[in-house]
Amino acid sequence: MKKLYGIGTGPGDPELLTVKAVRLIESADVIFAPNNKGRNMALDSAQPYIKKQKVVLLDFPMGKTTRQTYIEAMDQIDENIKDGQTGVFLTIGDSMIYSTFMNMINAEVHDHIEVECIPGIPAFLAGANSILKNVVEKGERFLLVDDAEKMNLTDVDSVAILKTSKNLEATLDKLEAHQFKYYYIKHVSFDQELVLTKRQDILKEKAYMSLLLARKSKI
């Protein structure tokens, strides 16, 4: 039987991969990752642990993926792993959070491929550790979203908003209207990581790999 591991590579820093993830990457026969104009952040994070394995980039056009896209990607994986071999699919963060990997796995049944997932550190947890702020405290309610337009902050104490480049001003308006104090973090875990708290500074930013951590003011 073929074996496929979905591996969360964390927020970007190669040192934040788990020991198990590194071991499986190093021993894999084939490495898979989403194609992003020939590059991939998850692939970059895992690069120190990739030896001479075959690397296959799979196309998932942003905003244009369909069930057929995922089926074709899974078929490519099937074609590139031989019986008895293992492959790893690298995904930034964790495979269970807004995951291309799970969309692909759920699109089509492959009874002859065994699938296992290895956890990775999500960017919002890396960011919270960076600024030394709790994501959530005992008894609180936490919300994670990747589309701030749809978030409902009623009865929410803490929120993490991913991919903030869209509708950033409206997002800050909504947070302020509900008395949330916020932190904008760009390029979490990288040398160029940037943390901003002032609205005028945040609105100058347009980075895709960014997030907002916000907590309701207790004052």
GROMACS .gro file of N, CA and C in nm, residues 134-219:
model
  258
  134ASN      N    1  -0.205   3.587   2.562
  134ASN     CA    2  -0.292   3.469   2.556
  134ASN      C    3  -0.385   3.475   2.436
  135VAL      N    4  -0.403   3.364   2.369
  135VAL     CA    5  -0.506   3.356   2.267
  135VAL      C    6  -0.642   3.356   2.333
  136VAL      N    7  -0.654   3.279   2.440
  136VAL     CA    8  -0.782   3.269   2.510
  136VAL      C    9  -0.755   3.228   2.654
  137GLU      N   10  -0.833   3.281   2.746
  137GLU     CA   11  -0.822   3.248   2.887
  137GLU      C   12  -0.940   3.161   2.929
  138LYS      N   13  -0.927   3.101   3.046
  138LYS     CA   14  -1.032   3.012   3.096
  138LYS      C   15  -1.167   3.082   3.100
  139GLY      N   16  -1.267   3.016   3.043
  139GLY     CA   17  -1.402   3.070   3.043
  139GLY      C   18  -1.433   3.164   2.928
  140GLU      N   19  -1.332   3.196   2.846
  140GLU     CA   20  -1.353   3.287   2.734
  140GLU      C   21  -1.393   3.212   2.607
  141ARG      N   22  -1.444   3.288   2.510
  141ARG     CA   23  -1.482   3.233   2.379
  141ARG      C   24  -1.389   3.292   2.273
  142PHE      N   25  -1.334   3.203   2.192
  142PHE     CA   26  -1.234   3.240   2.092
  142PHE      C   27  -1.289   3.214   1.953
  143LEU      N   28  -1.260   3.306   1.860
  143LEU     CA   29  -1.306   3.293   1.722
  143LEU      C   30  -1.186   3.300   1.628
  144LEU      N   31  -1.180   3.204   1.534
  144LEU     CA   32  -1.078   3.203   1.429
  144LEU      C   33  -1.147   3.219   1.295
  145VAL      N   34  -1.105   3.319   1.215
  145VAL     CA   35  -1.168   3.343   1.085
  145VAL      C   36  -1.062   3.377   0.981
  146ASP      N   37  -1.094   3.352   0.856
  146ASP     CA   38  -1.008   3.398   0.746
  146ASP      C   39  -1.083   3.494   0.656
  147ASP      N   40  -1.201   3.536   0.700
  147ASP     CA   41  -1.281   3.634   0.626
  147ASP      C   42  -1.351   3.722   0.728
  148ALA      N   43  -1.293   3.838   0.754
  148ALA     CA   44  -1.344   3.925   0.860
  148ALA      C   45  -1.484   3.977   0.832
  149GLU      N   46  -1.524   3.982   0.705
  149GLU     CA   47  -1.658   4.032   0.671
  149GLU      C   48  -1.767   3.946   0.734
  150LYS      N   49  -1.737   3.818   0.750
  150LYS     CA   50  -1.839   3.724   0.801
  150LYS      C   51  -1.833   3.705   0.951
  151MET      N   52  -1.736   3.767   1.019
  151MET     CA   53  -1.722   3.736   1.161
  151MET      C   54  -1.827   3.808   1.244
  152ASN      N   55  -1.876   3.736   1.344
  152ASN     CA   56  -1.974   3.789   1.439
  152ASN      C   57  -1.905   3.798   1.575
  153LEU      N   58  -1.881   3.919   1.621
  153LEU     CA   59  -1.805   3.939   1.744
  153LEU      C   60  -1.892   3.944   1.869
  154THR      N   61  -2.021   3.922   1.852
  154THR     CA   62  -2.110   3.918   1.966
  154THR      C   63  -2.075   3.798   2.054
  155ASP      N   64  -2.057   3.821   2.184
  155ASP     CA   65  -2.024   3.715   2.280
  155ASP      C   66  -1.890   3.649   2.252
  156VAL      N   67  -1.800   3.720   2.184
  156VAL     CA   68  -1.664   3.670   2.160
  156VAL      C   69  -1.566   3.754   2.241
  157ASP      N   70  -1.470   3.688   2.308
  157ASP     CA   71  -1.372   3.758   2.389
  157ASP      C   72  -1.239   3.778   2.317
  158SER      N   73  -1.209   3.687   2.225
  158SER     CA   74  -1.079   3.689   2.159
  158SER      C   75  -1.096   3.638   2.016
  159VAL      N   76  -1.019   3.697   1.923
  159VAL     CA   77  -1.033   3.658   1.783
  159VAL      C   78  -0.897   3.661   1.714
  160ALA      N   79  -0.878   3.566   1.623
  160ALA     CA   80  -0.762   3.565   1.534
  160ALA      C   81  -0.814   3.573   1.392
  161ILE      N   82  -0.761   3.668   1.316
  161ILE     CA   83  -0.805   3.690   1.178
  161ILE      C   84  -0.686   3.667   1.086
  162LEU      N   85  -0.697   3.569   0.998
  162LEU     CA   86  -0.588   3.536   0.907
  162LEU      C   87  -0.609   3.606   0.772
  163LYS      N   88  -0.499   3.622   0.697
  163LYS     CA   89  -0.504   3.679   0.562
  163LYS      C   90  -0.573   3.815   0.563
  164THR      N   91  -0.512   3.910   0.627
  164THR     CA   92  -0.578   4.039   0.655
  164THR      C   93  -0.569   4.140   0.542
  165SER      N   94  -0.506   4.104   0.431
  165SER     CA   95  -0.488   4.202   0.323
  165SER      C   96  -0.620   4.246   0.260
  166LYS      N   97  -0.726   4.169   0.281
  166LYS     CA   98  -0.857   4.202   0.225
  166LYS      C   99  -0.942   4.277   0.328
  167ASN      N  100  -0.995   4.393   0.287
  167ASN     CA  101  -1.088   4.471   0.371
  167ASN      C  102  -1.029   4.504   0.508
  168LEU      N  103  -0.902   4.544   0.511
  168LEU     CA  104  -0.835   4.568   0.639
  168LEU      C  105  -0.898   4.683   0.717
  169GLU      N  106  -0.931   4.791   0.648
  169GLU     CA  107  -0.989   4.906   0.719
  169GLU      C  108  -1.124   4.871   0.781
  170ALA      N  109  -1.207   4.800   0.706
  170ALA     CA  110  -1.338   4.758   0.758
  170ALA      C  111  -1.322   4.662   0.876
  171THR      N  112  -1.219   4.581   0.870
  171THR     CA  113  -1.193   4.487   0.979
  171THR      C  114  -1.158   4.562   1.107
  172LEU      N  115  -1.071   4.662   1.096
  172LEU     CA  116  -1.034   4.741   1.213
  172LEU      C  117  -1.155   4.818   1.266
  173ASP      N  118  -1.238   4.868   1.176
  173ASP     CA  119  -1.360   4.938   1.218
  173ASP      C  120  -1.447   4.847   1.303
  174LYS      N  121  -1.462   4.724   1.260
  174LYS     CA  122  -1.548   4.630   1.332
  174LYS      C  123  -1.488   4.595   1.468
  175LEU      N  124  -1.359   4.575   1.473
  175LEU     CA  125  -1.294   4.545   1.600
  175LEU      C  126  -1.308   4.661   1.698
  176GLU      N  127  -1.286   4.781   1.649
  176GLU     CA  128  -1.296   4.899   1.735
  176GLU      C  129  -1.439   4.920   1.784
  177ALA      N  130  -1.536   4.894   1.697
  177ALA     CA  131  -1.677   4.910   1.735
  177ALA      C  132  -1.717   4.816   1.848
  178HIS      N  133  -1.647   4.703   1.857
  178HIS     CA  134  -1.676   4.606   1.964
  178HIS      C  135  -1.574   4.613   2.077
  179GLN      N  136  -1.497   4.721   2.083
  179GLN     CA  137  -1.400   4.746   2.189
  179GLN      C  138  -1.291   4.638   2.200
  180PHE      N  139  -1.236   4.601   2.085
  180PHE     CA  140  -1.126   4.505   2.084
  180PHE      C  141  -0.993   4.579   2.068
  181LYS      N  142  -0.894   4.537   2.146
  181LYS     CA  143  -0.757   4.584   2.127
  181LYS      C  144  -0.688   4.485   2.034
  182TYR      N  145  -0.616   4.536   1.934
  182TYR     CA  146  -0.563   4.445   1.833
  182TYR      C  147  -0.414   4.461   1.809
  183TYR      N  148  -0.356   4.352   1.758
  183TYR     CA  149  -0.215   4.346   1.719
  183TYR      C  150  -0.208   4.292   1.576
  184TYR      N  151  -0.141   4.364   1.491
  184TYR     CA  152  -0.119   4.321   1.353
  184TYR      C  153   0.021   4.259   1.346
  185ILE      N  154   0.030   4.137   1.293
  185ILE     CA  155   0.159   4.069   1.285
  185ILE      C  156   0.181   4.023   1.141
  186LYS      N  157   0.293   4.065   1.085
  186LYS     CA  158   0.329   4.029   0.948
  186LYS      C  159   0.453   3.941   0.949
  187HIS      N  160   0.453   3.838   0.861
  187HIS     CA  161   0.568   3.748   0.847
  187HIS      C  162   0.606   3.686   0.981
  188VAL      N  163   0.508   3.624   1.046
  188VAL     CA  164   0.530   3.560   1.176
  188VAL      C  165   0.643   3.457   1.166
  189SER      N  166   0.735   3.463   1.260
  189SER     CA  167   0.846   3.367   1.280
  189SER      C  168   0.965   3.394   1.188
  190PHE      N  169   0.954   3.489   1.097
  190PHE     CA  170   1.066   3.522   1.009
  190PHE      C  171   1.150   3.635   1.071
  191ASP      N  172   1.271   3.653   1.019
  191ASP     CA  173   1.356   3.761   1.068
  191ASP      C  174   1.291   3.898   1.049
  192GLN      N  175   1.210   3.911   0.943
  192GLN     CA  176   1.144   4.039   0.914
  192GLN      C  177   1.006   4.051   0.978
  193GLU      N  178   0.979   3.968   1.079
  193GLU     CA  179   0.850   3.978   1.148
  193GLU      C  180   0.826   4.121   1.197
  194LEU      N  181   0.703   4.168   1.179
  194LEU     CA  182   0.666   4.304   1.217
  194LEU      C  183   0.538   4.302   1.297
  195VAL      N  184   0.538   4.370   1.412
  195VAL     CA  185   0.419   4.380   1.497
  195VAL      C  186   0.378   4.527   1.506
  196LEU      N  187   0.252   4.554   1.474
  196LEU     CA  188   0.200   4.690   1.477
  196LEU      C  189   0.072   4.696   1.561
  197THR      N  190   0.052   4.809   1.630
  197THR     CA  191  -0.069   4.825   1.711
  197THR      C  192  -0.146   4.953   1.677
  198LYS      N  193  -0.082   5.043   1.602
  198LYS     CA  194  -0.148   5.169   1.569
  198LYS      C  195  -0.222   5.158   1.436
  199ARG      N  196  -0.345   5.203   1.437
  199ARG     CA  197  -0.431   5.190   1.319
  199ARG      C  198  -0.367   5.250   1.193
  200GLN      N  199  -0.312   5.369   1.204
  200GLN     CA  200  -0.257   5.435   1.085
  200GLN      C  201  -0.139   5.359   1.027
  201ASP      N  202  -0.063   5.292   1.111
  201ASP     CA  203   0.050   5.213   1.063
  201ASP      C  204   0.002   5.083   0.999
  202ILE      N  205  -0.098   5.023   1.059
  202ILE     CA  206  -0.151   4.896   1.008
  202ILE      C  207  -0.211   4.914   0.869
  203LEU      N  208  -0.282   5.025   0.849
  203LEU     CA  209  -0.351   5.048   0.722
  203LEU      C  210  -0.255   5.071   0.605
  204LYS      N  211  -0.129   5.091   0.634
  204LYS     CA  212  -0.028   5.105   0.528
  204LYS      C  213   0.019   4.968   0.477
  205GLU      N  214  -0.018   4.862   0.550
  205GLU     CA  215   0.030   4.728   0.517
  205GLU      C  216  -0.069   4.656   0.426
  206LYS      N  217  -0.016   4.573   0.335
  206LYS     CA  218  -0.100   4.496   0.244
  206LYS      C  219  -0.049   4.352   0.231
  207ALA      N  220   0.024   4.303   0.330
  207ALA     CA  221   0.086   4.171   0.321
  207ALA      C  222  -0.019   4.060   0.330
  208TYR      N  223  -0.009   3.963   0.240
  208TYR     CA  224  -0.100   3.848   0.243
  208TYR      C  225  -0.071   3.761   0.365
  209MET      N  226   0.058   3.738   0.393
  209MET     CA  227   0.095   3.655   0.508
  209MET      C  228   0.099   3.742   0.633
  210SER      N  229  -0.020   3.774   0.681
  210SER     CA  230  -0.034   3.859   0.798
  210SER      C  231  -0.157   3.814   0.877
  211LEU      N  232  -0.166   3.859   1.000
  211LEU     CA  233  -0.282   3.823   1.082
  211LEU      C  234  -0.306   3.932   1.184
  212LEU      N  235  -0.425   3.929   1.239
  212LEU     CA  236  -0.463   4.016   1.350
  212LEU      C  237  -0.501   3.930   1.469
  213LEU      N  238  -0.447   3.962   1.585
  213LEU     CA  239  -0.490   3.903   1.710
  213LEU      C  240  -0.558   4.013   1.790
  214ALA      N  241  -0.678   3.985   1.839
  214ALA     CA  242  -0.753   4.089   1.908
  214ALA      C  243  -0.823   4.033   2.030
  215ARG      N  244  -0.826   4.115   2.135
  215ARG     CA  245  -0.895   4.077   2.258
  215ARG      C  246  -0.986   4.191   2.300
  216LYS      N  247  -1.100   4.156   2.355
  216LYS     CA  248  -1.195   4.258   2.402
  216LYS      C  249  -1.137   4.328   2.523
  217SER      N  250  -1.141   4.459   2.520
  217SER     CA  251  -1.089   4.537   2.631
  217SER      C  252  -1.169   4.511   2.758
  218LYS      N  253  -1.099   4.498   2.870
  218LYS     CA  254  -1.166   4.475   2.998
  218LYS      C  255  -1.178   4.602   3.079
  219ILE      N  256  -1.133   4.712   3.019
  219ILE     CA  257  -1.138   4.842   3.089
  219ILE      C  258  -1.271   4.910   3.064
   0.00000   0.00000   0.00000
